[in-house]
């Protein structure tokens, strides 16, 4: 990071340990009211879109984009959303949520590509996107200023290779990053060129100076860490996309707290085989009691007890995709590849899944509730 940009970030973050605890903001737009679910999607012909689903199930917007998008994030005032191209894509899309239209498409910096994920600072001034310098294989976080337009300012290292999803800890200045360890390049698309030399890691990085705070490697080098979520108490739940054999007995979900050992949660044999070594979206409830993990290849959503690490149930959902926790305690929203969006909640000690709407779209593996 350059000196001037580091100073800018210090001004934005310094001395504000409670950045993430801002008061609620009134949402004035009618296109995407509170409760709207954002997700990337494709139609039956394979065309790519970024879209919003209103609480009543109607489409708030559905904007065509040239590259397949993946994850998204929203500014604190809920006026804009940023969608990120799926790895190794080179586009970032900015949507106006009050008007339901695309207002900017940003190309990745030379020699970089996006990994489909990013977060915004609680003051709404900065965007942090997971990227890679693809000639060297170094994972980086691209830093963007959110003014009238989105402008790239600088970058810092993730201290690992192949960064994917990232989240804030409660201090508002530490990012936890799932790094998959795969060497990617735009010319290789979804290939895994280094299966024998993968270096996955969960890293904690301080944004004001890019310093590595902590790094944890999984027990097997092919346990590619892609997606995660963080509870209010800073308990991190991470999902694995294992690059080895389908019959290998490898845990696919784990949890971590800073300064402690990583704990890996093991499913029973039948559920393990059903998951087919692949997890997608992760969503924990605010109370840090239950974590949901979508398993597209297993056509289900796994629910885990966050205190005991026990598998609670596997909810059936064909090509299960995006998940996000609801503002209501003990509830979540979700999507799948059949165009369904659903609500998930508790009925006593049981989890239930209620399908609310189905649209002729294939939802991508992530969803953001605003």
Tab-separated table of C-alpha atoms in Angstrom:
chain	number	residue	atom	x	y	z
A	1	UNK	CA	0.000	0.000	0.000
A	2	UNK	CA	1.258	3.482	-0.791
A	3	UNK	CA	1.799	5.997	1.981
A	4	UNK	CA	-1.003	8.354	0.990
A	5	UNK	CA	-3.528	5.551	0.609
A	6	UNK	CA	-2.503	4.020	3.925
A	7	UNK	CA	-3.094	7.402	5.566
A	8	UNK	CA	-6.505	7.596	3.926
A	9	UNK	CA	-7.397	4.182	5.313
A	10	UNK	CA	-6.073	5.096	8.739
A	11	UNK	CA	-8.331	8.148	8.740
A	12	UNK	CA	-11.274	5.964	7.761
A	13	UNK	CA	-10.624	3.221	10.319
A	14	UNK	CA	-8.392	4.593	13.050
A	15	UNK	CA	-9.868	4.919	16.510
A	16	UNK	CA	-13.248	3.485	15.543
A	17	UNK	CA	-13.318	0.014	17.031
A	18	UNK	CA	-17.112	-0.022	16.915
A	19	UNK	CA	-17.447	0.700	13.203
A	20	UNK	CA	-19.750	-2.230	12.576
A	21	UNK	CA	-22.277	-1.161	15.223
A	22	UNK	CA	-23.875	1.769	13.425
A	23	UNK	CA	-27.506	2.734	14.073
A	24	UNK	CA	-30.053	1.481	11.531
A	25	UNK	CA	-30.472	3.566	8.384
A	26	UNK	CA	-33.871	4.443	6.937
A	27	UNK	CA	-34.319	3.048	3.427
A	28	UNK	CA	-36.209	5.471	1.238
A	29	UNK	CA	-36.295	3.688	-2.134
A	30	UNK	CA	-39.259	1.680	-3.386
A	31	UNK	CA	-37.461	-0.555	-5.883
A	32	UNK	CA	-35.744	-2.685	-3.225
A	33	UNK	CA	-37.442	-2.337	0.173
A	34	UNK	CA	-36.033	-3.990	3.319
A	35	UNK	CA	-36.305	-7.743	2.977
A	36	UNK	CA	-35.201	-7.751	-0.663
A	37	UNK	CA	-32.848	-10.610	-1.503
A	38	UNK	CA	-29.985	-9.963	-3.926
A	39	UNK	CA	-28.340	-12.651	-6.028
A	40	UNK	CA	-26.656	-13.301	-9.331
A	41	UNK	CA	-28.472	-15.688	-11.641
A	42	UNK	CA	-28.677	-17.212	-15.131
A	43	UNK	CA	-31.676	-17.889	-17.335
A	44	UNK	CA	-32.422	-21.120	-19.179
A	45	UNK	CA	-30.341	-19.953	-22.147
A	46	UNK	CA	-27.287	-19.286	-20.000
A	47	UNK	CA	-27.527	-15.501	-20.044
A	48	UNK	CA	-26.128	-13.808	-16.939
A	49	UNK	CA	-27.958	-11.365	-14.636
A	50	UNK	CA	-27.791	-9.629	-11.287
A	51	UNK	CA	-31.163	-9.472	-9.614
A	52	UNK	CA	-33.232	-8.576	-6.576
A	53	UNK	CA	-36.278	-10.438	-5.201
A	54	UNK	CA	-38.754	-8.330	-3.241
A	55	UNK	CA	-40.300	-9.701	-0.028
A	56	UNK	CA	-43.516	-10.482	-1.928
A	57	UNK	CA	-41.562	-12.702	-4.342
A	58	UNK	CA	-41.648	-10.329	-7.309
A	59	UNK	CA	-38.471	-9.329	-9.113
A	60	UNK	CA	-37.278	-5.885	-8.037
A	61	UNK	CA	-34.810	-5.843	-10.933
A	62	UNK	CA	-33.023	-8.278	-13.220
A	63	UNK	CA	-30.099	-6.662	-15.029
A	64	UNK	CA	-28.177	-8.439	-17.806
A	65	UNK	CA	-24.390	-8.540	-17.336
A	66	UNK	CA	-21.709	-9.972	-19.657
A	67	UNK	CA	-19.961	-12.204	-17.087
A	68	UNK	CA	-21.410	-14.595	-14.536
A	69	UNK	CA	-21.524	-12.895	-11.144
A	70	UNK	CA	-21.241	-14.580	-7.759
A	71	UNK	CA	-21.432	-12.757	-4.405
A	72	UNK	CA	-22.632	-9.247	-3.541
A	73	UNK	CA	-22.537	-6.642	-0.799
A	74	UNK	CA	-24.578	-3.533	-0.008
A	75	UNK	CA	-23.681	-0.032	1.172
A	76	UNK	CA	-24.806	0.807	4.738
A	77	UNK	CA	-27.464	3.247	3.430
A	78	UNK	CA	-28.798	0.457	1.171
A	79	UNK	CA	-28.681	2.632	-1.939
A	80	UNK	CA	-26.102	0.624	-3.921
A	81	UNK	CA	-25.082	-3.003	-4.292
A	82	UNK	CA	-21.829	-4.357	-5.667
A	83	UNK	CA	-21.774	-7.698	-7.490
A	84	UNK	CA	-18.502	-9.498	-8.230
A	85	UNK	CA	-17.659	-11.675	-11.209
A	86	UNK	CA	-17.127	-15.345	-10.434
A	87	UNK	CA	-13.486	-16.422	-10.456
A	88	UNK	CA	-11.509	-15.795	-12.560
A	89	UNK	CA	-13.745	-12.982	-13.824
A	90	UNK	CA	-12.631	-9.421	-14.392
A	91	UNK	CA	-15.768	-7.351	-13.794
A	92	UNK	CA	-17.320	-5.617	-10.797
A	93	UNK	CA	-20.934	-4.397	-11.193
A	94	UNK	CA	-22.524	-1.533	-9.238
A	95	UNK	CA	-26.339	-1.403	-9.086
A	96	UNK	CA	-28.505	1.492	-7.913
A	97	UNK	CA	-31.021	-0.168	-5.578
A	98	UNK	CA	-33.457	2.735	-5.536
A	99	UNK	CA	-33.808	2.764	-9.307
A	100	UNK	CA	-33.018	-0.901	-9.969
A	101	UNK	CA	-30.423	-0.221	-12.657
A	102	UNK	CA	-26.753	-0.811	-13.371
A	103	UNK	CA	-24.726	2.375	-12.868
A	104	UNK	CA	-21.129	1.180	-13.270
A	105	UNK	CA	-19.064	-1.730	-14.586
A	106	UNK	CA	-15.476	-1.717	-13.355
A	107	UNK	CA	-12.665	-3.765	-14.915
A	108	UNK	CA	-10.162	-5.478	-12.638
A	109	UNK	CA	-6.730	-3.875	-12.406
A	110	UNK	CA	-4.118	-5.103	-14.913
A	111	UNK	CA	-2.840	-8.550	-13.983
A	112	UNK	CA	-5.613	-9.077	-11.425
A	113	UNK	CA	-8.912	-10.936	-11.390
A	114	UNK	CA	-11.827	-11.092	-8.973
A	115	UNK	CA	-12.925	-14.047	-6.852
A	116	UNK	CA	-16.612	-13.213	-6.539
A	117	UNK	CA	-16.620	-11.619	-3.083
A	118	UNK	CA	-16.160	-8.355	-1.222
A	119	UNK	CA	-17.231	-6.322	1.797
A	120	UNK	CA	-17.893	-2.655	2.498
A	121	UNK	CA	-16.727	-0.673	5.518
A	122	UNK	CA	-19.440	0.359	7.953
A	123	UNK	CA	-18.957	4.046	7.112
A	124	UNK	CA	-19.718	3.228	3.455
A	125	UNK	CA	-16.512	4.777	2.148
A	126	UNK	CA	-14.437	1.709	1.274
A	127	UNK	CA	-14.926	-1.530	-0.643
A	128	UNK	CA	-12.579	-4.502	-0.129
A	129	UNK	CA	-12.585	-7.192	-2.848
A	130	UNK	CA	-10.793	-10.554	-2.946
A	131	UNK	CA	-8.461	-10.671	-5.952
A	132	UNK	CA	-5.288	-12.288	-7.230
A	133	UNK	CA	-2.137	-11.183	-8.979
A	134	UNK	CA	-2.415	-14.051	-11.404
A	135	UNK	CA	1.148	-14.045	-12.745
A	136	UNK	CA	2.638	-14.459	-9.252
A	137	UNK	CA	-0.317	-16.291	-7.670
A	138	UNK	CA	-0.425	-13.884	-4.711
A	139	UNK	CA	-3.796	-13.333	-3.066
A	140	UNK	CA	-4.664	-9.683	-2.530
A	141	UNK	CA	-7.478	-7.476	-1.315
A	142	UNK	CA	-8.276	-4.668	-3.727
A	143	UNK	CA	-9.261	-1.444	-1.942
A	144	UNK	CA	-11.820	0.822	-3.642
A	145	UNK	CA	-13.135	4.246	-2.689
A	146	UNK	CA	-16.931	4.455	-2.813
A	147	UNK	CA	-17.579	7.981	-4.059
A	148	UNK	CA	-20.011	8.980	-6.776
A	149	UNK	CA	-18.240	6.240	-8.724
A	150	UNK	CA	-16.179	3.306	-7.464
A	151	UNK	CA	-12.436	3.902	-7.876
A	152	UNK	CA	-9.601	1.486	-7.094
A	153	UNK	CA	-7.094	3.054	-4.685
A	154	UNK	CA	-4.646	0.367	-3.558
A	155	UNK	CA	-4.286	-3.256	-2.446
A	156	UNK	CA	-2.777	-5.413	0.291
A	157	UNK	CA	-1.921	-9.100	0.628
A	158	UNK	CA	-4.157	-11.815	2.036
A	159	UNK	CA	-0.948	-13.687	2.960
A	160	UNK	CA	-2.177	-16.771	1.097
A	161	UNK	CA	-3.226	-17.906	-2.375
A	162	UNK	CA	-6.709	-17.971	-3.921
A	163	UNK	CA	-8.766	-15.707	-1.583
A	164	UNK	CA	-12.520	-16.093	-1.765
A	165	UNK	CA	-15.100	-14.956	0.786
A	166	UNK	CA	-14.129	-12.422	3.435
A	167	UNK	CA	-15.966	-10.962	6.418
A	168	UNK	CA	-15.484	-8.347	9.107
A	169	UNK	CA	-14.824	-9.175	12.717
A	170	UNK	CA	-16.705	-7.107	15.283
A	171	UNK	CA	-13.814	-4.648	15.722
A	172	UNK	CA	-14.593	-3.263	12.263
A	173	UNK	CA	-10.970	-3.274	11.170
A	174	UNK	CA	-10.049	-6.979	10.897
A	175	UNK	CA	-10.930	-9.111	7.892
A	176	UNK	CA	-11.091	-12.902	8.054
A	177	UNK	CA	-10.459	-14.443	4.643
A	178	UNK	CA	-11.026	-17.949	3.261
A	179	UNK	CA	-8.097	-18.735	0.949
A	180	UNK	CA	-8.535	-21.779	-1.273
A	181	UNK	CA	-4.891	-22.376	-2.177
A	182	UNK	CA	-5.573	-22.971	-5.898
A	183	UNK	CA	-3.366	-21.230	-8.498
A	184	UNK	CA	-5.836	-19.586	-10.868
A	185	UNK	CA	-5.469	-17.690	-14.133
A	186	UNK	CA	-8.095	-16.212	-16.508
A	187	UNK	CA	-6.894	-18.489	-19.310
A	188	UNK	CA	-7.513	-21.614	-17.203
A	189	UNK	CA	-11.082	-20.849	-16.110
A	190	UNK	CA	-12.087	-23.470	-13.475
A	191	UNK	CA	-9.090	-25.795	-13.746
A	192	UNK	CA	-7.016	-26.762	-10.701
A	193	UNK	CA	-3.436	-26.718	-12.034
A	194	UNK	CA	-1.723	-27.314	-8.675
A	195	UNK	CA	-3.617	-30.118	-6.849
A	196	UNK	CA	-0.424	-31.425	-5.236
A	197	UNK	CA	0.883	-28.051	-4.046
A	198	UNK	CA	-2.271	-26.301	-2.833
A	199	UNK	CA	-1.838	-24.072	0.230
A	200	UNK	CA	-5.286	-23.242	1.676
A	201	UNK	CA	-5.475	-21.062	4.769
A	202	UNK	CA	-7.820	-19.027	6.917
A	203	UNK	CA	-6.147	-15.640	7.431
A	204	UNK	CA	-6.915	-12.638	9.619
A	205	UNK	CA	-5.658	-9.343	8.202
A	206	UNK	CA	-5.754	-5.814	9.648
A	207	UNK	CA	-6.990	-3.396	6.993
A	208	UNK	CA	-5.241	-0.246	8.206
A	209	UNK	CA	-1.789	-1.618	7.350
A	210	UNK	CA	-2.374	-5.027	5.714
A	211	UNK	CA	-0.660	-6.848	8.588
A	212	UNK	CA	-1.221	-10.576	9.034
A	213	UNK	CA	-2.671	-11.229	12.494
A	214	UNK	CA	-3.194	-14.998	12.324
A	215	UNK	CA	-3.116	-17.806	9.768
A	216	UNK	CA	-4.526	-21.329	10.104
A	217	UNK	CA	-3.998	-24.138	7.606
A	218	UNK	CA	-6.453	-27.065	7.367
A	219	UNK	CA	-5.176	-30.604	8.064
A	220	UNK	CA	-5.134	-31.590	4.358
A	221	UNK	CA	-3.606	-29.459	1.598
A	222	UNK	CA	-6.524	-30.166	-0.766
A	223	UNK	CA	-9.150	-28.785	1.647
A	224	UNK	CA	-9.801	-25.639	-0.364
A	225	UNK	CA	-11.372	-23.000	1.909
A	226	UNK	CA	-13.828	-20.919	-0.101
A	227	UNK	CA	-16.712	-19.561	1.959
A	228	UNK	CA	-17.392	-18.450	5.505
A	229	UNK	CA	-19.572	-16.435	7.840
A	230	UNK	CA	-18.951	-14.756	11.185
A	231	UNK	CA	-21.272	-14.676	14.199
A	232	UNK	CA	-21.680	-11.634	16.420
A	233	UNK	CA	-19.228	-13.182	18.913
A	234	UNK	CA	-16.563	-13.512	16.152
A	235	UNK	CA	-16.962	-17.274	15.805
A	236	UNK	CA	-16.017	-18.065	12.203
A	237	UNK	CA	-17.613	-20.959	10.317
A	238	UNK	CA	-15.852	-21.988	7.108
A	239	UNK	CA	-16.874	-24.331	4.280
A	240	UNK	CA	-14.549	-26.598	2.290
A	241	UNK	CA	-14.437	-27.624	-1.362
A	242	UNK	CA	-12.211	-30.690	-1.206
A	243	UNK	CA	-10.154	-31.379	-4.343
A	244	UNK	CA	-9.385	-35.045	-3.609
A	245	UNK	CA	-11.341	-38.274	-4.029
A	246	UNK	CA	-15.085	-38.399	-3.326
A	247	UNK	CA	-14.583	-41.269	-0.878
A	248	UNK	CA	-11.918	-39.558	1.255
A	249	UNK	CA	-13.056	-39.003	4.835
A	250	UNK	CA	-12.485	-35.233	5.029
A	251	UNK	CA	-14.418	-32.748	7.190
A	252	UNK	CA	-16.147	-30.100	5.073
A	253	UNK	CA	-17.142	-27.591	7.771
A	254	UNK	CA	-15.099	-26.097	10.578
A	255	UNK	CA	-15.122	-23.226	13.029
A	256	UNK	CA	-12.498	-20.982	14.539
A	257	UNK	CA	-11.932	-18.183	17.020
A	258	UNK	CA	-8.857	-16.028	16.974
A	259	UNK	CA	-6.092	-17.412	19.178
A	260	UNK	CA	-7.629	-20.883	19.372
A	261	UNK	CA	-7.285	-24.133	17.443
A	262	UNK	CA	-9.492	-24.813	14.447
A	263	UNK	CA	-12.330	-27.232	15.218
A	264	UNK	CA	-13.547	-29.478	12.400
A	265	UNK	CA	-17.113	-30.784	12.325
A	266	UNK	CA	-17.571	-34.315	11.010
A	267	UNK	CA	-20.824	-35.491	9.404
A	268	UNK	CA	-22.046	-39.077	9.493
A	269	UNK	CA	-20.883	-41.273	6.625
A	270	UNK	CA	-24.078	-41.079	4.539
A	271	UNK	CA	-24.311	-37.294	4.823
A	272	UNK	CA	-20.606	-36.981	4.047
A	273	UNK	CA	-21.050	-38.960	0.844
A	274	UNK	CA	-24.157	-36.991	-0.047
A	275	UNK	CA	-22.295	-33.668	0.223
A	276	UNK	CA	-19.871	-34.850	-2.500
A	277	UNK	CA	-16.920	-32.940	-0.983
A	278	UNK	CA	-18.466	-29.567	-1.855
A	279	UNK	CA	-19.978	-26.764	0.186
A	280	UNK	CA	-21.172	-23.372	-1.022
A	281	UNK	CA	-22.884	-20.665	1.025
A	282	UNK	CA	-22.432	-20.408	4.825
A	283	UNK	CA	-24.827	-18.490	7.092
A	284	UNK	CA	-24.783	-18.391	10.902
A	285	UNK	CA	-27.459	-16.962	13.150
A	286	UNK	CA	-26.679	-13.882	15.214
A	287	UNK	CA	-26.880	-15.857	18.463
A	288	UNK	CA	-24.057	-18.175	17.330
A	289	UNK	CA	-26.167	-21.285	17.893
A	290	UNK	CA	-26.751	-22.691	14.378
A	291	UNK	CA	-24.821	-22.606	11.104
A	292	UNK	CA	-26.375	-23.454	7.743
A	293	UNK	CA	-24.214	-24.664	4.860
A	294	UNK	CA	-25.589	-25.184	1.359
A	295	UNK	CA	-24.478	-28.300	-0.510
A	296	UNK	CA	-25.429	-27.901	-4.192
A	297	UNK	CA	-24.056	-31.250	-5.295
A	298	UNK	CA	-25.799	-32.946	-2.378
A	299	UNK	CA	-29.141	-31.205	-3.040
A	300	UNK	CA	-29.410	-30.078	0.553
A	301	UNK	CA	-28.702	-27.568	3.300
A	302	UNK	CA	-26.752	-28.901	6.273
A	303	UNK	CA	-27.491	-27.425	9.712
A	304	UNK	CA	-24.844	-27.606	12.450
A	305	UNK	CA	-24.915	-26.915	16.185
A	306	UNK	CA	-22.214	-24.270	16.616
A	307	UNK	CA	-21.505	-25.173	20.235
A	308	UNK	CA	-21.157	-28.939	19.878
A	309	UNK	CA	-20.203	-29.252	16.210
A	310	UNK	CA	-22.952	-31.831	15.724
A	311	UNK	CA	-24.885	-32.130	12.472
A	312	UNK	CA	-28.525	-31.335	13.274
A	313	UNK	CA	-30.194	-32.140	9.970
A	314	UNK	CA	-29.937	-31.985	6.195
A	315	UNK	CA	-32.817	-30.078	4.613
A	316	UNK	CA	-33.706	-31.144	1.070
A	317	UNK	CA	-33.256	-28.492	-1.621
A	318	UNK	CA	-32.329	-29.350	-5.197
A	319	UNK	CA	-29.104	-27.547	-6.188
A	320	UNK	CA	-29.121	-25.589	-2.916
A	321	UNK	CA	-27.453	-22.230	-3.444
A	322	UNK	CA	-27.406	-18.920	-1.565
A	323	UNK	CA	-28.032	-18.391	2.152
A	324	UNK	CA	-28.207	-15.362	4.417
A	325	UNK	CA	-29.468	-14.915	7.953
A	326	UNK	CA	-32.708	-13.045	8.444
A	327	UNK	CA	-33.201	-10.078	10.723
A	328	UNK	CA	-35.530	-12.346	12.712
A	329	UNK	CA	-33.708	-14.505	15.240
A	330	UNK	CA	-33.323	-18.130	14.208
A	331	UNK	CA	-34.420	-17.583	10.613
A	332	UNK	CA	-32.654	-17.578	7.251
A	333	UNK	CA	-33.439	-16.984	3.594
A	334	UNK	CA	-32.135	-19.127	0.773
A	335	UNK	CA	-32.185	-19.845	-2.949
A	336	UNK	CA	-31.471	-22.776	-5.234
A	337	UNK	CA	-30.671	-23.608	-8.837
A	338	UNK	CA	-34.327	-24.276	-9.650
A	339	UNK	CA	-35.242	-20.612	-9.226
A	340	UNK	CA	-36.785	-21.040	-5.780
A	341	UNK	CA	-36.336	-18.707	-2.852
A	342	UNK	CA	-37.265	-19.938	0.573
A	343	UNK	CA	-37.421	-19.182	4.255
A	344	UNK	CA	-35.782	-21.451	6.821
A	345	UNK	CA	-36.664	-21.331	10.487
A	346	UNK	CA	-37.271	-23.249	13.692
A	347	UNK	CA	-40.396	-25.119	14.658
A	348	UNK	CA	-39.617	-26.072	18.224
A	349	UNK	CA	-36.375	-28.000	18.115
A	350	UNK	CA	-36.684	-28.710	14.377
A	351	UNK	CA	-35.619	-26.685	11.367
A	352	UNK	CA	-38.144	-26.241	8.583
A	353	UNK	CA	-37.870	-25.030	4.992
A	354	UNK	CA	-40.719	-23.124	3.363
A	355	UNK	CA	-40.627	-22.474	-0.385
A	356	UNK	CA	-42.002	-18.997	-1.068
A	357	UNK	CA	-41.587	-18.372	-4.792
A	358	UNK	CA	-40.137	-19.903	-7.945
A	359	UNK	CA	-38.868	-17.942	-10.935
A	360	UNK	CA	-37.445	-19.138	-14.283
A	361	UNK	CA	-33.901	-18.414	-13.159
A	362	UNK	CA	-30.943	-20.389	-11.810
A	363	UNK	CA	-29.732	-18.609	-8.679
A	364	UNK	CA	-26.003	-18.492	-8.032
A	365	UNK	CA	-24.450	-19.875	-4.848
A	366	UNK	CA	-24.729	-16.677	-2.764
A	367	UNK	CA	-27.474	-14.316	-1.645
A	368	UNK	CA	-27.522	-11.035	0.287
A	369	UNK	CA	-30.537	-9.922	2.311
A	370	UNK	CA	-31.002	-6.152	2.622
